[in-house]
CSV table of C-alpha atoms in Angstrom, one decimal:
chain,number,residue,atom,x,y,z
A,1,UNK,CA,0.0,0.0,0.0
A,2,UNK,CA,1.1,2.9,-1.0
A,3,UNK,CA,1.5,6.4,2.0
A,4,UNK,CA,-2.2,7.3,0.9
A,5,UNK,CA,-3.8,4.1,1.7
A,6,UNK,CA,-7.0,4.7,3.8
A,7,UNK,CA,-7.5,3.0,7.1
A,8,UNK,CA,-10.6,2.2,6.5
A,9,UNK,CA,-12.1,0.9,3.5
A,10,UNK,CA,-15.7,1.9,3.7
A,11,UNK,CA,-14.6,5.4,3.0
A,12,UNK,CA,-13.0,3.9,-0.8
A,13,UNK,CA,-16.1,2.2,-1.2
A,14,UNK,CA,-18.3,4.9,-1.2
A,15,UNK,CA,-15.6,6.7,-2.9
A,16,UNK,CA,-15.8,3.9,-6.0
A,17,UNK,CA,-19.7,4.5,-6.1
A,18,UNK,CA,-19.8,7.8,-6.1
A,19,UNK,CA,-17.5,7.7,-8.9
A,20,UNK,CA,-19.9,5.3,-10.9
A,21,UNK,CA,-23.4,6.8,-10.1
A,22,UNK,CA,-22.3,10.6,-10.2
A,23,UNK,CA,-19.3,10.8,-12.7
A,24,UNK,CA,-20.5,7.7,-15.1
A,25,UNK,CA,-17.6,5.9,-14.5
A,26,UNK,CA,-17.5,2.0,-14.9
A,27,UNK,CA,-17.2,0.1,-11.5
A,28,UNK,CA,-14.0,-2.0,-12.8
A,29,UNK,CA,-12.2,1.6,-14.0
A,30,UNK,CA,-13.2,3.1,-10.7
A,31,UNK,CA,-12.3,0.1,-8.4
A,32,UNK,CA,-8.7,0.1,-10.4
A,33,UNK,CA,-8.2,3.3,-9.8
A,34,UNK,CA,-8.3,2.6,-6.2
A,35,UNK,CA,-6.6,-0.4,-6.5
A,36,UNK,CA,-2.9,0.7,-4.9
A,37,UNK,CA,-5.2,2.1,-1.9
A,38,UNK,CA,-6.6,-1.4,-0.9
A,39,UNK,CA,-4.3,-4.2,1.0
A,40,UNK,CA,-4.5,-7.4,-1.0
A,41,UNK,CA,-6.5,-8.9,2.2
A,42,UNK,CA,-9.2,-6.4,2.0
A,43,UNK,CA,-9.6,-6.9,-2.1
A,44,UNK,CA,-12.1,-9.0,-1.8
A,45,UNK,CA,-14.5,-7.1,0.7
A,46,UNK,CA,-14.3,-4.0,-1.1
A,47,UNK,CA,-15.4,-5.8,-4.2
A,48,UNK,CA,-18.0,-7.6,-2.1
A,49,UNK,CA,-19.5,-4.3,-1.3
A,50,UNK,CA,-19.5,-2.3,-4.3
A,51,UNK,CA,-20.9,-4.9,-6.4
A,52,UNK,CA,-23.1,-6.1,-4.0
A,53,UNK,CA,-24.6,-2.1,-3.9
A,54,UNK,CA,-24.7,-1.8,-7.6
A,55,UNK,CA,-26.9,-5.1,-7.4
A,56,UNK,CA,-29.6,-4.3,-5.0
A,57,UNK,CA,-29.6,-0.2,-5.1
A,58,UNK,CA,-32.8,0.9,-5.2
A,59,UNK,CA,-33.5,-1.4,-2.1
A,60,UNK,CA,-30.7,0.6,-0.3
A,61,UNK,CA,-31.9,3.7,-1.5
A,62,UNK,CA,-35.4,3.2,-0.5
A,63,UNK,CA,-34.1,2.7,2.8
A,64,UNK,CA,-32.5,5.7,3.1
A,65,UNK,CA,-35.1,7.8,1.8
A,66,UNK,CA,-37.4,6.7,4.6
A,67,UNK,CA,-35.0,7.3,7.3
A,68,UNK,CA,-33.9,10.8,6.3
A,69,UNK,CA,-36.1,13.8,6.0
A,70,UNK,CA,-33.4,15.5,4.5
A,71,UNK,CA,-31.3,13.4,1.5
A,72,UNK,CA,-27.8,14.4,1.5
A,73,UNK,CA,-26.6,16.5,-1.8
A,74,UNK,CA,-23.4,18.8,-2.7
A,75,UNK,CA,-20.3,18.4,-0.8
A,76,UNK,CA,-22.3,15.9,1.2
A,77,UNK,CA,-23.3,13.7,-1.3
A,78,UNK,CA,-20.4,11.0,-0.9
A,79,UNK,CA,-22.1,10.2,2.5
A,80,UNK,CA,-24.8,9.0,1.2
A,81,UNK,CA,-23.0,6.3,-0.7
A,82,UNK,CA,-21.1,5.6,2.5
A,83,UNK,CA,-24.8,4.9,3.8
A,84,UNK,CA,-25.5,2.6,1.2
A,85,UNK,CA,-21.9,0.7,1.8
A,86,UNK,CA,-22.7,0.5,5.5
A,87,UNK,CA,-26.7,-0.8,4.9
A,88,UNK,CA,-25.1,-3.6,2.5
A,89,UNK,CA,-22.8,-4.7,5.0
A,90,UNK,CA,-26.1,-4.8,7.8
A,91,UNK,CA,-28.0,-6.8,4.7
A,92,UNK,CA,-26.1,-8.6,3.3
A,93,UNK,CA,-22.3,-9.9,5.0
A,94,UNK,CA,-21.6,-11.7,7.7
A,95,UNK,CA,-19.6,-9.3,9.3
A,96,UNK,CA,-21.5,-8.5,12.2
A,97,UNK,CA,-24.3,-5.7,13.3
A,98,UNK,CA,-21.7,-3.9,15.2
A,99,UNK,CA,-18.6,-3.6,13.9
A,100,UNK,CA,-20.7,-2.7,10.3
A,101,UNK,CA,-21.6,0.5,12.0
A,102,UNK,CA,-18.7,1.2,13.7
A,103,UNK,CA,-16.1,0.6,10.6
A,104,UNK,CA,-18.8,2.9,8.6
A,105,UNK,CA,-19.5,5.5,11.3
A,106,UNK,CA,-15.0,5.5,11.2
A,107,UNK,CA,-14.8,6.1,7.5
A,108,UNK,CA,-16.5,9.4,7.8
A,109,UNK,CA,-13.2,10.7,9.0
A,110,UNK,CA,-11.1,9.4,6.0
A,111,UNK,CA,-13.7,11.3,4.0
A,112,UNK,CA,-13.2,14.4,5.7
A,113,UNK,CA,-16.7,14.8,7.0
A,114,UNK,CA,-16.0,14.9,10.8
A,115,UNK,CA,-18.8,17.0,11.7
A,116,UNK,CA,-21.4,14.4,10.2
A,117,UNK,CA,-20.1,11.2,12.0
A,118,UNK,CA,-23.5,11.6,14.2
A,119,UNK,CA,-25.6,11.6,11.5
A,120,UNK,CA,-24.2,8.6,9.8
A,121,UNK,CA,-24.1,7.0,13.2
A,122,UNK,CA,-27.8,7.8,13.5
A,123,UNK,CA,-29.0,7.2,10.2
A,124,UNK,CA,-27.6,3.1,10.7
A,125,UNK,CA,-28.2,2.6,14.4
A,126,UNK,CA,-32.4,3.3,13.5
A,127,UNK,CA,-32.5,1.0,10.3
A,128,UNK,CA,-31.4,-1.2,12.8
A,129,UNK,CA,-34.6,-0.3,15.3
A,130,UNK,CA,-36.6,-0.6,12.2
A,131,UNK,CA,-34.9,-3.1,10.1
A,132,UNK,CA,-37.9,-5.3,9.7
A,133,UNK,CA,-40.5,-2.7,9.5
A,134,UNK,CA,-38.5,-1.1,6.5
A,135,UNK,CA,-38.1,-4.8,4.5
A,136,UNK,CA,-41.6,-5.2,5.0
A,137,UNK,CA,-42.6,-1.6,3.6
A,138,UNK,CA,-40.1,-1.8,0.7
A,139,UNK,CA,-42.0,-5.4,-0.2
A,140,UNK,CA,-45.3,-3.6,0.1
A,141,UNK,CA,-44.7,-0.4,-2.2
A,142,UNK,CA,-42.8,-2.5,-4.5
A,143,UNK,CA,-46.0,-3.4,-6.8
A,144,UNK,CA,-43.5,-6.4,-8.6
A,145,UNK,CA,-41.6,-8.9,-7.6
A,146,UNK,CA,-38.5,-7.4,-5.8
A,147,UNK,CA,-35.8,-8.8,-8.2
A,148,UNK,CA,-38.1,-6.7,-10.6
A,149,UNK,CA,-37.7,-3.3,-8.4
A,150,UNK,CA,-33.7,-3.8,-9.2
A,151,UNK,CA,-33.5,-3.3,-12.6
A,152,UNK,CA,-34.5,0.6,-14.4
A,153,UNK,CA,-37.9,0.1,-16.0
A,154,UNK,CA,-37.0,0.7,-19.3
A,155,UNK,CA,-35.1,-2.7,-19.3
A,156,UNK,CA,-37.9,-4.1,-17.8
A,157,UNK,CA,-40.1,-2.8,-20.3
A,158,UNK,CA,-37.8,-4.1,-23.4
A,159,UNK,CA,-36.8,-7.6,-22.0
A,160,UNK,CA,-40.4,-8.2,-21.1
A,161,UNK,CA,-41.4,-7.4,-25.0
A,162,UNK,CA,-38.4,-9.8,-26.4
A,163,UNK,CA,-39.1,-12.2,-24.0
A,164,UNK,CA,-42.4,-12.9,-22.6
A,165,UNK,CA,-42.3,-16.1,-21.1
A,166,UNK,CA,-38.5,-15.7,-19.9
A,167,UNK,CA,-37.8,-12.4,-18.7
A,168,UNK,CA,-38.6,-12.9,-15.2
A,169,UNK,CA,-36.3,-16.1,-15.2
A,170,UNK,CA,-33.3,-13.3,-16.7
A,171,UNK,CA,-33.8,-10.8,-13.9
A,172,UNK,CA,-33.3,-13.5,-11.3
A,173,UNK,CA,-30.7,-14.3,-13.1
A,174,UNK,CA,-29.3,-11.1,-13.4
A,175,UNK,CA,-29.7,-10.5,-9.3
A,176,UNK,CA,-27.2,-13.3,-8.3
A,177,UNK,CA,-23.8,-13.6,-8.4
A,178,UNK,CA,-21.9,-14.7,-11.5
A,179,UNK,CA,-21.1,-18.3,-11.4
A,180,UNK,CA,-16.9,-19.1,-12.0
A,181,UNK,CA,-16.0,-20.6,-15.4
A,182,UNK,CA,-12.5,-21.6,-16.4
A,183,UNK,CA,-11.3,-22.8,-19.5
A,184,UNK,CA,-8.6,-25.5,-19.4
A,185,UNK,CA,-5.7,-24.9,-22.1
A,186,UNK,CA,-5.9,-28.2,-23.4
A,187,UNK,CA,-2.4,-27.6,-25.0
A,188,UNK,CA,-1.1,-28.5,-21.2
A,189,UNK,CA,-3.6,-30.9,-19.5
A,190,UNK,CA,-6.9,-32.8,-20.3
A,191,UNK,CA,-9.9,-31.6,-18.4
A,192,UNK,CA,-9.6,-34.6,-16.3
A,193,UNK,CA,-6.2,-34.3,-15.5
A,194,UNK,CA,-6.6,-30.2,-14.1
A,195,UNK,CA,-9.7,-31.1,-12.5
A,196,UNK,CA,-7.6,-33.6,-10.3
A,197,UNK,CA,-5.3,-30.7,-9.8
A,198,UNK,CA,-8.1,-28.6,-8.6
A,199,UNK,CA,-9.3,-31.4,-6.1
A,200,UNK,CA,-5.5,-31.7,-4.5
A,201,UNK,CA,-6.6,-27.8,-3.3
A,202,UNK,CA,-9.9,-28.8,-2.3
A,203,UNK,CA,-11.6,-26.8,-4.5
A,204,UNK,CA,-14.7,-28.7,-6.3
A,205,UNK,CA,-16.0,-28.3,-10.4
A,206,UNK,CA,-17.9,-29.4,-12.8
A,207,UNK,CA,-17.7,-29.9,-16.4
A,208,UNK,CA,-19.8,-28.5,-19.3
A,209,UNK,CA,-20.7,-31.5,-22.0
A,210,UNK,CA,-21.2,-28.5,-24.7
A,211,UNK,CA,-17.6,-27.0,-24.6
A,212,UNK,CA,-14.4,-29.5,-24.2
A,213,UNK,CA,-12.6,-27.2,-21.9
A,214,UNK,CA,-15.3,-25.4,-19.6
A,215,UNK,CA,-15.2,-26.1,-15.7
A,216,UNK,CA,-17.6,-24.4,-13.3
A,217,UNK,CA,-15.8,-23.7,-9.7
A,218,UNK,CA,-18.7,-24.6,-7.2
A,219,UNK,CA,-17.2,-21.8,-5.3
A,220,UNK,CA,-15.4,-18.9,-6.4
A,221,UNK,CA,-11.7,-18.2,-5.7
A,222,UNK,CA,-8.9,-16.3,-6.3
A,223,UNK,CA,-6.6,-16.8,-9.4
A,224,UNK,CA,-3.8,-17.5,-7.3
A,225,UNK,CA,-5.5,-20.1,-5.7
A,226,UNK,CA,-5.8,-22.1,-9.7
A,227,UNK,CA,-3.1,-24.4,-9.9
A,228,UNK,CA,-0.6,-23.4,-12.4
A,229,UNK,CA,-2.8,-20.5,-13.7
A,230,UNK,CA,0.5,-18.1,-14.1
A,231,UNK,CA,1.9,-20.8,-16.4
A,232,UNK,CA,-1.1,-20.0,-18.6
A,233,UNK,CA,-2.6,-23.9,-17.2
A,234,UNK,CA,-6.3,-22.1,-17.2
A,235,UNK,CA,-7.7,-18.5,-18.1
A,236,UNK,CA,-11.0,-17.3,-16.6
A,237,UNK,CA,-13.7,-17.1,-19.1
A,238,UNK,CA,-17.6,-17.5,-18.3
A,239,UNK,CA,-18.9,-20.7,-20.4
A,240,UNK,CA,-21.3,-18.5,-23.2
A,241,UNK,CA,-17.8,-16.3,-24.1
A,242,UNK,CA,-16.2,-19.8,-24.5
A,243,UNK,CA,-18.3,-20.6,-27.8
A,244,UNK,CA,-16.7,-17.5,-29.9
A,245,UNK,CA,-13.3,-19.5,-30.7
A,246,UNK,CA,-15.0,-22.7,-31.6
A,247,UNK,CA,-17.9,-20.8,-33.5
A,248,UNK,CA,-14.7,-19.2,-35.7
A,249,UNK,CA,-12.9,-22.5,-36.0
A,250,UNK,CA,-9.5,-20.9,-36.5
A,251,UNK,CA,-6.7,-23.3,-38.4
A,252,UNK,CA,-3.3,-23.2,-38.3
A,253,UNK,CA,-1.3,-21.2,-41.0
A,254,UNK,CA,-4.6,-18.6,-41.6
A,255,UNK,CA,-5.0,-14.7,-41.0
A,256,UNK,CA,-7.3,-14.0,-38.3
A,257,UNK,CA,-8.5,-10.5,-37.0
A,258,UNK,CA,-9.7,-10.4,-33.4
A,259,UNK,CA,-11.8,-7.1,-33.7
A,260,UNK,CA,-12.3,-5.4,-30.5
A,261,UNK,CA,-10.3,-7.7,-28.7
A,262,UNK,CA,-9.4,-6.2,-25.4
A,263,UNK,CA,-8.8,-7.9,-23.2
A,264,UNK,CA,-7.6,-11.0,-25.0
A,265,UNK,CA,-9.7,-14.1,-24.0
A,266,UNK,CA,-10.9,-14.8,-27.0
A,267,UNK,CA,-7.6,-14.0,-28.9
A,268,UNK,CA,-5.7,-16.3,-26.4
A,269,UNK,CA,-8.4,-19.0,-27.1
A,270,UNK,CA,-7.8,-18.7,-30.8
A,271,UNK,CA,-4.3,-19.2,-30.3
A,272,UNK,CA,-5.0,-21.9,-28.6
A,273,UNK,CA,-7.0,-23.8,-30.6
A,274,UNK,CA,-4.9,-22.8,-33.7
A,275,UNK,CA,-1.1,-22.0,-32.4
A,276,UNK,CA,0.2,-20.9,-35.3
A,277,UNK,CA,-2.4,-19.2,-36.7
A,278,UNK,CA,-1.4,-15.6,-38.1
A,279,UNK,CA,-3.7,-13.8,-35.7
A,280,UNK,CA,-4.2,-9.9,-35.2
A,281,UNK,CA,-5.9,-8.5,-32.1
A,282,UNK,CA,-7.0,-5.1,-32.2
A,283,UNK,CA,-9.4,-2.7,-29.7
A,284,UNK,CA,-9.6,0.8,-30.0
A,285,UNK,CA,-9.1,1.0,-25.7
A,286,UNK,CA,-5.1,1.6,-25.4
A,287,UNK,CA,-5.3,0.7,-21.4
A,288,UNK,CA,-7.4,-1.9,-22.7
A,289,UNK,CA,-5.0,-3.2,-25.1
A,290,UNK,CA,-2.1,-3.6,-22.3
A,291,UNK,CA,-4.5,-6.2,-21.3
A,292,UNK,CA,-4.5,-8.3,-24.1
A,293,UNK,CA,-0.5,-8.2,-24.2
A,294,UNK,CA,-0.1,-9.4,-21.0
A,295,UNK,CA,-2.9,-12.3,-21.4
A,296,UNK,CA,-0.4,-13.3,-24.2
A,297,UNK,CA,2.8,-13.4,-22.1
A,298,UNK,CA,1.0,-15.2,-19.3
A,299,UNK,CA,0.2,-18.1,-22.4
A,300,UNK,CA,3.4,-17.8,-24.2
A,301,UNK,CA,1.4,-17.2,-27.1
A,302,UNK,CA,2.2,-14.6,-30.2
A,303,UNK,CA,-0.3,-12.5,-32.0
A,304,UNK,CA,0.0,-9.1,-33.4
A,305,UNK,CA,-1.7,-6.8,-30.8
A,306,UNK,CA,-2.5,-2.6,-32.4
A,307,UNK,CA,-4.7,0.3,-31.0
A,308,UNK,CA,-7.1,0.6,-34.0
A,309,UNK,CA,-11.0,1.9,-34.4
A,310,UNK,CA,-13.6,-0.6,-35.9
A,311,UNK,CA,-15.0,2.6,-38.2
A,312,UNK,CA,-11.7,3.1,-39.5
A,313,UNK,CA,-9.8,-0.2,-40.3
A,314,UNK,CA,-8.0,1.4,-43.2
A,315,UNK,CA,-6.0,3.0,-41.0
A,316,UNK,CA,-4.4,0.1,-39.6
A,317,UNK,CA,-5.4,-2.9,-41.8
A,318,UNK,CA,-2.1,-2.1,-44.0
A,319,UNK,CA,-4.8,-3.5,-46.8
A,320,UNK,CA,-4.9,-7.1,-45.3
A,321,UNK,CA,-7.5,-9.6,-46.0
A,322,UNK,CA,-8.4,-12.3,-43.8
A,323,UNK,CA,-9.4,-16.2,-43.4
A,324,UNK,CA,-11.7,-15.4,-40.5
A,325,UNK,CA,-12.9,-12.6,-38.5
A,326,UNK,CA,-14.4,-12.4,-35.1
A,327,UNK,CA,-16.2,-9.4,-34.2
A,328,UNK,CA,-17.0,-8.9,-30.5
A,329,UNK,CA,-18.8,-5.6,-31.2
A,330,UNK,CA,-19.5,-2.9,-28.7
A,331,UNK,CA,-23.1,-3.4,-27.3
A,332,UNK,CA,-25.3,-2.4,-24.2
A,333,UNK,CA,-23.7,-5.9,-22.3
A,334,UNK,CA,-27.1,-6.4,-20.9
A,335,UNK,CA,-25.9,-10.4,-20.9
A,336,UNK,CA,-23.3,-9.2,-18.6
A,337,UNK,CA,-25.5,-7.7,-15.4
A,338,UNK,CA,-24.9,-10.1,-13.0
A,339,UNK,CA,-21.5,-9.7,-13.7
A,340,UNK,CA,-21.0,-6.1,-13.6
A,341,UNK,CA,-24.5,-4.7,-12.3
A,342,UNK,CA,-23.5,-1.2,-12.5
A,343,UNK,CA,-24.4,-1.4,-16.2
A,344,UNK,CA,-28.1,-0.7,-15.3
A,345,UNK,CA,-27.3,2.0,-14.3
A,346,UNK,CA,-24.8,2.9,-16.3
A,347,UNK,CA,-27.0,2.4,-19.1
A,348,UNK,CA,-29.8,4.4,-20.7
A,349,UNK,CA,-32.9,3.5,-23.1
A,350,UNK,CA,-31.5,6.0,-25.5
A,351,UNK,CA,-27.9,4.2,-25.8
A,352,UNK,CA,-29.6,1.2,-28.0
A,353,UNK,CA,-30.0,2.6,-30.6
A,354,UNK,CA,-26.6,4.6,-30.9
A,355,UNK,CA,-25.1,1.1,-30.3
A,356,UNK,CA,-27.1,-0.8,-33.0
A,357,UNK,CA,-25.7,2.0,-35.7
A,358,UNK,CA,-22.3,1.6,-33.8
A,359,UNK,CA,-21.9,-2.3,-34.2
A,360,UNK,CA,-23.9,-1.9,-38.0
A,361,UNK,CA,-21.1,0.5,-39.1
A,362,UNK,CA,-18.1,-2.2,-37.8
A,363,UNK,CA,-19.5,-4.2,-39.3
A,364,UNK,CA,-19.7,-3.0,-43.0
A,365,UNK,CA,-16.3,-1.2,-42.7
A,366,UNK,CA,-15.1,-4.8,-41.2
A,367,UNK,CA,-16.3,-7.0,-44.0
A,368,UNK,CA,-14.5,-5.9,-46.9
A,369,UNK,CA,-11.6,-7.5,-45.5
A,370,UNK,CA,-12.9,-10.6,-45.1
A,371,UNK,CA,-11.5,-12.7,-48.1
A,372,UNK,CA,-14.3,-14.9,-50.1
A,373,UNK,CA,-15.1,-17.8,-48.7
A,374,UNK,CA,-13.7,-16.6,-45.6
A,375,UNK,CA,-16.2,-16.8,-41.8
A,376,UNK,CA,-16.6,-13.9,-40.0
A,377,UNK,CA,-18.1,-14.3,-36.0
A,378,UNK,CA,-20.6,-11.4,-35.2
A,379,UNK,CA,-21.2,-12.1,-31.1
A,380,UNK,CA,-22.2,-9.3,-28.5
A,381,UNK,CA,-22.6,-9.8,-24.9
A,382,UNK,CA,-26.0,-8.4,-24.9
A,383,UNK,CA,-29.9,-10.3,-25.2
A,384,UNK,CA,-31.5,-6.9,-26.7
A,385,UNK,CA,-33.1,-8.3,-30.2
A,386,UNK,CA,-32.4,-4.7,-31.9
A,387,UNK,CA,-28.6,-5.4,-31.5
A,388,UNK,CA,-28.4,-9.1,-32.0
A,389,UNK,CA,-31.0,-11.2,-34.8
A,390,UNK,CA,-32.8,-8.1,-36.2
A,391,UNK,CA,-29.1,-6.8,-36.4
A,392,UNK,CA,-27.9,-9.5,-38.5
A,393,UNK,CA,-30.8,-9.6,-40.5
A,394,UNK,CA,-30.2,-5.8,-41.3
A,395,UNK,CA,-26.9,-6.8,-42.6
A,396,UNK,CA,-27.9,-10.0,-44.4
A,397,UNK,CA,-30.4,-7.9,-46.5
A,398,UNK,CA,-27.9,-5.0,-47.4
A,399,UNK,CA,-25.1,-7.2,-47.8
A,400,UNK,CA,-26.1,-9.9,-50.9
A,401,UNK,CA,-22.4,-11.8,-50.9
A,402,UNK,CA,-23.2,-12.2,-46.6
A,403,UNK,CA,-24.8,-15.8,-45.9
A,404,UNK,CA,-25.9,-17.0,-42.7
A,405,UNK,CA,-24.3,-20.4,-41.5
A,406,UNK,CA,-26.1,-22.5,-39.5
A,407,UNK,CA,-28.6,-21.2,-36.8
A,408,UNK,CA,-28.2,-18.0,-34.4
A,409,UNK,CA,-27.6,-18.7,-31.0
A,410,UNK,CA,-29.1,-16.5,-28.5
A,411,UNK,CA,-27.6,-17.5,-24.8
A,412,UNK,CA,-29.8,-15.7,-21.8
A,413,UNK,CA,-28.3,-15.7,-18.2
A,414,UNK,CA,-29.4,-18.6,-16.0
A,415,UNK,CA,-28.0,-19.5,-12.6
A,416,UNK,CA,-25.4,-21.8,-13.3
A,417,UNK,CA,-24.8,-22.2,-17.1
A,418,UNK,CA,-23.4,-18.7,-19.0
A,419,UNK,CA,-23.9,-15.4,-19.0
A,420,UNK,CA,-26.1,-13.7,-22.1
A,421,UNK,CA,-24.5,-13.7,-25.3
A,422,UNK,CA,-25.5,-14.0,-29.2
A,423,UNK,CA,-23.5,-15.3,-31.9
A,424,UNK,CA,-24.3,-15.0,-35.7
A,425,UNK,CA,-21.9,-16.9,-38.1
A,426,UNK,CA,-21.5,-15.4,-41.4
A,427,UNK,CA,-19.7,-16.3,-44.8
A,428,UNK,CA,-18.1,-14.2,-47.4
A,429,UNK,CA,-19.6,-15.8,-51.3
């Protein structure tokens, strides 16, 4: 830790959600930005706690609301998301009634709100008087189901018109915790063989009979925990983001654009599959891109790695034609939620349809280079209709030498299969 490392870590909490829900900031960007403040033991809590808030927000907010006459705004305002960190903790952790309080009612000094410590301390120690009273009113003035109340209405409104008889299945899905996927480099052991490896630490899986490589932790754990995982053994990669590679079917020898790469699990899977493909990996993120460098060192694999737009591949195609193109376009990740729930937050109604012109235009600018006869993989991480199927059928009609190959696959989040993801495979005539 560095000589501005906070003593308590409630106050970088609510410092990490203010930055999300008042600045627009991601949760991953704000949490890394925060990362060299944070003790590797505490890592896991502060995560814990922001991602747990993002999940059940409006349940936390309600909360507040009814205990405050007055809600806290201005200067103020990053004590009301140290509220929110210190109501989770009540709700939701085991750490105890007590010291939740007392480790909150603490961080209002890191935050430099001394005179306000009373107010926190009050605000807590009466949701505590009226804890069940509250849950009961927040059931009661919630006219749906209360996995319902957690997501913004107007994804409500558009999942429950693309999916009538399984929306309410993906917002339960969406409100529980992502389940752990790892995909086995097969290049160094069978899936057998790492599963034993996994057992020696005591730490359980199962196997996926759709995808050769895929094992589901029963319990989530560190990286460092994974046997051999910095010899490039196993990458993390949820089971639905493990399809792309095979969907491509990348062979040795054959020029392969990864487009909007970052941060490299797919282009390390191609490589896997196909080790000496000629593969080229580019996003237009440059922090991003670091990424996809250093998943490539941890797997002693090779690929040409450049900062490059989508809109504007002549800029850094050098007039190269390719065998097979996966394109992980940009998209609302509405697959993703349970995964990184500040996304519905993040997100706005009006953002679809900027996206949908978004992935349209990669897409034509993309497919010139795409040699004939060659496959290109359209997949998104999002189970919006507008940016998936009716998407691709946009493109199939404007685009007569485009062919669909065999069906589309739509994956929706369920509890302990994948996240949501789409996948269209096309071919060049």
């Amino acid at each position: 830790m560095n000589k501005k490392s906070y003593r308590n870590i409630r106050a970088l909490c609510a410092k990490a959600i203010f930055a999300v829900l008042e600045e627009g900031q991601s949760l991953s960007t704000a949490l890394a930005s925060l990362n060299n403040q944070v003790a590797d033991k505490d890592k896991a809590l502060v995560q814990e706690i922001c991602f747990g808030v993002m999940r059940v927000l409006p349940e936390l907010d309600f909360y507040i609301h009814n205990l405050m006459s007055k809600v806290l705004t201005g200067k103020n305002r990053i004590l009301h998301y140290l509220l929110l960190t210190g109501l989770y903790q009540i709700l939701y952790t085991r750490i105890p009634e007590h010291a939740a309080v007392g480790e909150t009612v603490g961080a209002v000094n890191d935050l430099k709100k001394p005179q306000l410590k009373g107010v926190i301390n009050g605000v807590l120690r009466e949701f505590l008087r009226q804890q069940l009273s509250l849950k009961q009113k927040f059931q009661q003035d919630s006219k749906q189901q209360i996995s319902q109340t957690l997501h913004p209405s107007w994804l409500l409104n558009r999942l429950k018109s693309a999916y009538p008889e399984q929306w309410q299945a993906i917002v339960n899905a969406n409100n529980q915790k992502p389940p752990m996927w790892l995909r086995v480099n097969l290049n160094h052991y069978s899936v057998s063989e790492y599963q034993q490896l996994l057992e020696k630490q005591q730490i359980v899986s199962e196997t996926c009979a759709d995808i050769p490589c895929a094992i589901r932790l029963t319990t989530a754990v560190n990286v460092t925990k994974l046997p051999f995982f910095a010899e490039g053994a196993v990458t993390v990669q949820d089971l639905s983001a493990q399809y792309a590679a095979y969907l491509l079917a990348p062979k040795n020898g054959e020029q392969i654009l990864d487009m909007c790469a970052a941060p490299g699990g797919k282009t390390t899977h191609i490589l896997e599959l196909a080790p000496t493909a000629n593969v080229l990996a580019v996003d237009v993120d440059a922090n991003r891109v670091k990424r996809i460098d250093e998943n490539l060192i941890r797997l002693k694999q090779h690929a040409q790695v450049k900062v490059g737009d989508g809109l504007t591949p002549e800029k850094w195609c050098d007039g190269r034609q390719f065998d097979r193109i996966l394109l992980d376009a940009p998209c609302s990740a509405t697959g993703v939620i349970r995964r990184h729930p500040d996304i519905k937050w993040l997100r706005r109604d009006s953002d679809i349809a900027q996206l949908t012109e978004l992935q349209y235009a990669i897409l034509t600018r993309i497919w010139p280079y795409l040699k004939a006869g060659g496959t290109l993989v359209y997949a998104t991480c999002s189970v919006l209709p507008e940016e998936n199927k009716l998407q691709i059928a946009r493109f199939l009609q404007q685009t007569p030498n485009a062919k669909q190959q065999g069906e589309l696959k739509q994956f929706l989040p369920t509890e302990l299969a994948g996240d949501g993801f789409f996948y269209a495979v096309l071919r060049k005539e």
